[in-house]
Short mmCIF file of C-alpha atoms in Angstrom, two decimals:
data_model
loop_
_atom_site.label_atom_id
_atom_site.label_comp_id
_atom_site.label_asym_id
_atom_site.label_seq_id
_atom_site.Cartn_x
_atom_site.Cartn_y
_atom_site.Cartn_z
CA LYS A 1 202.19 214.70 223.85
CA ASP A 2 203.60 211.40 222.64
CA TYR A 3 207.18 210.58 223.60
CA TYR A 4 209.45 207.91 222.13
CA VAL A 5 212.19 205.86 223.78
CA TYR A 6 215.32 205.15 221.72
CA LEU A 7 218.32 202.92 222.21
CA CYS A 8 221.25 204.82 220.69
CA ASP A 9 224.78 203.84 219.74
CA ASP A 10 226.95 206.34 221.60
CA GLY A 11 230.11 204.27 221.31
CA SER A 12 229.70 202.56 224.69
CA ALA A 13 229.18 198.84 225.21
CA SER A 14 225.64 199.20 226.53
CA GLY A 15 224.39 202.09 224.40
CA LEU A 16 222.35 205.07 225.54
CA LEU A 17 218.62 205.35 226.26
CA LEU A 18 217.06 208.62 225.14
CA ILE A 19 213.50 209.98 225.33
CA SER A 20 212.41 212.27 222.51
CA LEU A 21 209.36 213.93 220.98
CA ASN A 22 210.80 213.16 217.55
CA SER A 23 209.06 210.15 216.02
CA THR A 24 211.94 209.19 213.72
CA ALA A 25 215.15 209.65 215.74
CA PRO A 26 216.35 211.70 218.75
CA SER A 27 218.32 214.88 218.17
CA GLY A 28 221.86 214.14 217.05
CA TYR A 29 221.03 210.61 215.89
CA ASN A 30 219.52 208.94 212.83
CA ALA A 31 218.11 205.60 211.70
CA ASN A 32 221.61 204.11 211.42
CA ASN A 33 222.63 204.67 215.05
CA SER A 34 219.32 204.61 216.96
CA ARG A 35 216.36 202.30 217.33
CA LYS A 36 212.88 203.16 218.59
CA ILE A 37 212.05 200.60 221.29
CA GLY A 38 209.00 202.10 223.01
CA GLY A 39 207.07 205.16 224.01
CA PHE A 40 204.26 206.66 226.09
CA HIS A 41 201.69 209.45 226.22
CA PHE A 42 202.28 212.37 228.57
CA GLY A 43 199.05 213.97 229.75
CA ARG A 44 196.26 213.30 232.24
CA LYS A 45 195.12 210.37 234.34
CA ARG A 46 192.23 209.56 236.67
CA ASN A 47 193.09 208.23 240.12
CA SER A 48 189.68 207.24 241.55
CA PHE A 49 185.91 207.50 241.09
CA THR A 50 185.97 210.92 242.81
CA PRO A 51 185.27 213.29 239.87
CA SER A 52 187.99 215.79 240.83
CA ASP A 53 190.71 213.18 241.53
CA ILE A 54 192.77 213.91 238.42
CA THR A 55 196.52 214.27 237.93
CA ASN A 56 197.86 216.35 235.04
CA ASN A 57 201.28 216.37 233.37
CA VAL A 58 202.17 212.75 234.03
CA VAL A 59 203.08 209.66 232.06
CA VAL A 60 199.74 207.97 231.34
CA PRO A 61 200.55 204.51 232.79
CA ASN A 62 198.49 202.34 230.43
CA SER A 63 199.81 204.19 227.38
CA VAL A 64 203.33 202.77 227.80
CA TRP A 65 204.31 200.49 224.92
CA ASP A 66 207.38 198.61 223.68
CA LEU A 67 208.33 196.35 220.80
CA VAL A 68 206.15 193.50 222.13
CA HIS A 69 203.40 195.17 224.18
CA ARG A 70 201.81 197.53 221.67
CA PRO A 71 198.91 197.84 219.20
CA ARG A 72 199.22 196.62 215.61
CA CYS A 73 198.72 200.22 214.46
CA SER A 74 200.82 203.27 215.32
CA PRO A 75 200.58 203.60 219.13
CA GLU A 76 200.35 207.38 219.41
CA GLY A 77 197.49 208.66 221.59
CA MET A 78 196.33 205.20 222.67
CA VAL A 79 195.92 203.29 225.95
CA TYR A 80 195.64 199.61 226.75
CA ILE A 81 192.30 198.62 228.34
CA GLY A 82 192.97 194.88 228.65
CA SER A 83 191.99 191.72 226.75
CA GLY A 84 194.31 192.61 223.89
CA VAL A 85 192.57 195.90 223.08
CA TRP A 86 194.06 199.40 222.69
CA VAL A 87 191.77 202.43 222.50
CA ASP A 88 192.25 206.02 221.34
CA ILE A 89 192.60 208.40 224.29
CA TYR A 90 190.83 211.14 222.33
CA LEU A 91 187.89 211.38 219.97
CA VAL A 92 189.07 210.99 216.39
CA SER A 93 190.06 214.16 214.53
CA VAL A 94 191.31 214.66 210.99
CA ASN A 95 194.82 213.55 210.07
CA GLU A 96 194.81 213.24 206.28
CA ALA A 97 192.15 215.36 204.51
CA ILE A 98 188.83 213.57 204.00
CA THR A 99 187.17 213.43 200.59
CA PHE A 100 184.09 211.56 199.37
CA THR A 101 183.40 209.68 196.15
CA ALA A 102 180.23 211.72 195.60
CA GLY A 103 178.81 213.90 198.38
CA ASN A 104 178.51 213.92 202.16
CA GLY A 105 177.85 210.47 203.54
CA SER A 106 178.94 208.64 200.38
CA PRO A 107 181.92 206.24 200.57
CA LEU A 108 185.28 207.83 201.33
CA LEU A 109 187.79 208.55 198.62
CA SER A 110 190.60 209.48 201.02
CA GLY A 111 191.29 210.40 204.60
CA THR A 112 192.71 209.15 207.91
CA GLY A 113 192.07 210.02 211.54
CA LYS A 114 194.22 210.60 214.61
CA SER A 115 193.93 210.73 218.41
CA THR A 116 195.33 214.02 219.71
CA TYR A 117 194.70 216.55 222.45
CA ASN A 118 193.06 219.93 221.77
CA SER A 119 191.71 218.93 218.35
CA THR A 120 188.23 219.35 216.84
CA PRO A 121 186.49 215.96 216.82
CA LEU A 122 185.22 214.79 213.45
CA THR A 123 181.42 214.50 213.11
CA GLY A 124 178.69 214.85 210.54
CA THR A 125 179.74 218.50 210.30
CA GLU A 126 182.50 217.20 208.03
CA GLY A 127 179.97 215.00 206.21
CA LEU A 128 180.74 211.71 208.01
CA ASN A 129 178.13 209.08 208.85
CA GLY A 130 178.48 205.75 210.66
CA TYR A 131 179.60 203.90 207.53
CA ASN A 132 182.25 206.56 206.91
CA PHE A 133 183.70 206.17 210.41
CA ILE A 134 184.07 202.43 209.76
CA GLU A 135 185.96 203.27 206.57
CA LEU A 136 188.02 205.97 208.28
CA ALA A 137 189.03 203.60 211.07
CA TYR A 138 190.16 201.00 208.52
CA ARG A 139 192.15 203.62 206.60
CA SER A 140 193.80 204.60 209.91
CA GLY A 141 194.79 201.00 210.70
CA LYS A 142 192.13 200.71 213.41
CA ARG A 143 188.46 199.78 213.91
CA LEU A 144 185.36 200.91 215.82
CA LEU A 145 184.75 199.74 219.38
CA THR A 146 182.10 197.23 220.38
CA TYR A 147 179.66 198.26 223.10
CA ALA A 148 181.43 196.02 225.63
CA GLU A 149 184.80 197.59 224.78
CA TRP A 150 183.34 201.08 224.98
CA LEU A 151 181.88 200.34 228.44
CA ARG A 152 185.33 199.24 229.57
CA ALA A 153 186.99 202.32 228.09
CA ALA A 154 184.41 204.69 229.63
CA TYR A 155 184.41 203.03 233.06
CA GLY A 156 184.71 205.59 235.86
CA SER A 157 183.89 208.66 233.74
CA PRO A 158 181.70 211.07 235.76
CA GLN A 159 178.10 211.51 234.63
CA GLY A 160 177.37 214.78 232.85
CA ASN A 161 175.59 217.74 234.45
CA SER A 162 172.75 219.71 232.91
CA SER A 163 173.68 223.07 234.45
CA ASP A 164 177.45 223.13 233.96
CA ASN A 165 180.46 221.61 232.19
CA ILE A 166 182.41 220.61 235.29
CA ASN A 167 182.30 216.84 234.72
CA ALA A 168 181.88 216.79 230.95
CA TRP A 169 180.92 219.04 228.03
CA THR A 170 177.17 218.49 228.56
CA ALA A 171 175.50 221.69 229.81
CA THR A 172 172.11 222.12 228.16
CA THR A 173 173.12 225.65 227.13
CA ASN A 174 176.02 224.40 224.95
CA THR A 175 175.52 224.92 221.24
CA GLN A 176 178.45 223.08 219.64
CA ARG A 177 181.24 220.54 220.05
CA GLN A 178 184.36 221.31 222.05
CA THR A 179 188.02 220.50 221.40
CA THR A 180 189.28 217.16 222.73
CA GLY A 181 190.37 217.11 226.37
CA TYR A 182 188.86 220.51 227.15
CA VAL A 183 187.06 219.37 230.33
CA GLU A 184 189.59 218.13 232.87
CA ARG A 185 187.25 215.74 234.68
CA ALA A 186 185.93 214.11 231.51
CA ILE A 187 188.26 211.13 231.78
CA SER A 188 187.71 207.48 232.70
CA LEU A 189 189.65 205.16 234.98
CA MET A 190 191.11 203.74 231.76
CA ASN A 191 192.40 207.28 231.06
CA VAL A 192 190.17 207.64 228.00
CA ILE A 193 188.97 211.22 227.51
CA ASP A 194 185.55 212.60 226.48
CA CYS A 195 183.68 209.28 226.62
CA VAL A 196 180.89 211.30 228.26
CA GLY A 197 179.59 214.40 226.48
CA ASN A 198 181.06 216.50 223.67
CA VAL A 199 179.89 214.22 220.80
CA TRP A 200 178.21 210.83 220.56
CA GLU A 201 180.44 207.95 219.45
CA TRP A 202 179.55 205.52 216.66
CA LEU A 203 180.20 201.90 217.69
CA ASP A 204 180.51 198.66 215.74
CA GLU A 205 177.07 197.42 216.86
CA PHE A 206 173.83 197.31 214.83
CA SER A 207 170.19 196.56 215.52
CA ILE A 208 166.81 196.59 213.76
CA ARG A 209 163.83 198.76 214.70
CA GLN A 210 160.88 196.39 214.91
CA ASP A 211 158.09 198.98 215.07
CA SER A 212 156.86 197.96 211.61
CA THR A 213 156.33 194.78 209.62
CA SER A 214 156.21 196.35 206.15
CA TRP A 215 159.31 194.58 204.90
CA ALA A 216 160.55 195.86 201.56
CA TRP A 217 163.66 196.98 199.72
CA ARG A 218 164.61 200.47 200.94
CA ASN A 219 166.95 202.92 199.22
CA PRO A 220 168.10 205.46 201.85
CA MET A 221 171.48 205.87 200.09
CA SER A 222 170.09 206.53 196.65
CA GLY A 223 172.66 207.70 194.10
CA GLN A 224 175.69 206.42 195.99
CA GLY A 225 175.96 203.14 194.12
CA VAL A 226 175.98 200.99 197.27
CA GLY A 227 172.79 198.96 196.86
CA GLN A 228 169.61 198.83 198.95
CA LEU A 229 168.50 197.41 202.31
CA TYR A 230 165.64 194.98 202.95
CA LEU A 231 164.06 196.47 206.09
CA PRO A 232 160.72 196.73 207.91
CA ASN A 233 160.69 200.52 207.34
CA ASP A 234 162.82 203.31 205.88
CA TYR A 235 164.74 203.71 209.16
CA GLY A 236 164.84 200.06 210.21
CA LEU A 237 168.62 199.65 210.53
CA VAL A 238 170.25 201.47 213.46
CA GLN A 239 173.86 201.76 214.58
CA LEU A 240 174.62 202.14 218.28
CA ILE A 241 175.99 205.46 219.55
CA CYS A 242 177.16 206.03 223.12
CA GLY A 243 178.17 208.63 225.69
CA GLY A 244 175.99 211.65 224.94
CA HIS A 245 176.70 214.96 223.22
CA TRP A 246 177.33 218.62 224.06
CA HIS A 247 173.92 219.58 225.52
CA PHE A 248 172.75 216.15 226.69
CA GLY A 249 173.04 217.08 230.39
CA ALA A 250 172.55 214.38 233.01
CA TYR A 251 171.47 211.86 230.35
CA ALA A 252 175.15 211.61 229.34
CA GLY A 253 177.22 208.98 231.10
CA SER A 254 179.53 205.98 230.93
CA ARG A 255 176.69 203.60 229.97
CA ALA A 256 174.55 206.03 227.96
CA ALA A 257 173.37 204.49 224.68
CA TYR A 258 171.05 205.58 221.88
CA LEU A 259 169.49 203.13 219.42
CA CYS A 260 167.73 205.37 216.96
CA SER A 261 170.49 206.53 214.59
CA CYS A 262 170.73 205.08 211.09
CA PRO A 263 174.31 204.41 209.92
CA TRP A 264 173.75 206.51 206.77
CA GLY A 265 172.66 209.54 208.82
CA VAL A 266 174.99 212.55 208.71
CA ASN A 267 174.63 214.17 212.14
CA PRO A 268 176.79 217.03 213.47
CA ASN A 269 176.72 215.71 217.04
CA ILE A 270 178.00 212.18 216.32
CA GLY A 271 181.70 211.34 216.09
CA SER A 272 183.73 208.33 217.20
CA ARG A 273 186.98 207.00 218.61
CA PHE A 274 188.94 204.01 217.36
CA ALA A 275 190.42 200.81 218.74
CA CYS A 276 193.13 198.39 217.67
CA ASP A 277 194.10 194.87 218.67
CA SER A 278 197.44 194.09 220.27
CA LEU A 279 200.38 193.07 218.14
#
């Protein structure tokens, strides 16, 4: 849960500090006699590299924000990982309903995302591709992570197992995504959850497959009115995904990367999480 800290006018000289789950004003107060001055996320944190060394039901220390130390976007469900970067604790899920200009994978018409516990992560199941997640992040006041930022956010997350879901949602017998935060140990030393397993994460990094030299104009997004790509083959442009997905087993980990996914591909096992720069 996200809590908010308010300075309230209770008639005293110094005022009264109150903590509330209400995002607008604490109970008994309103915008005229209270001011939101900070907040924090209450949940889970990792204490060491030992996979089981987790503490639940605590203030997540690097989620604490105030009027100066905070992201430019709304700070709910985010942690600070250093170098002026805040990252979503959870994989992005739907906030405002998502609609497309044409069909699945076409540019977005509407929609925003959020970072919350026990939510279904958005993926290609909802019709989203890599381009769409870039749009969705922008609509949410955020952006995608770079690979370097993702490595920092995922640092200390236990590697997945092939035979069980103890460290992450990665058992090879899994058949679908899981709700965010379901596996207790799937948390990094930055207190970012589900970096390993559950669903892959689109990043803001691109590359070119150089296994062909037949350069030509390609039209993989035909009918969407977004132009064409000059590439060495039909699948020449790839967008980096990281972490692993629900049945990726021991391949999944805090440095796992896959460079074979085209940004226009709509894949049910690829989602994302967002980042935001400091105020």
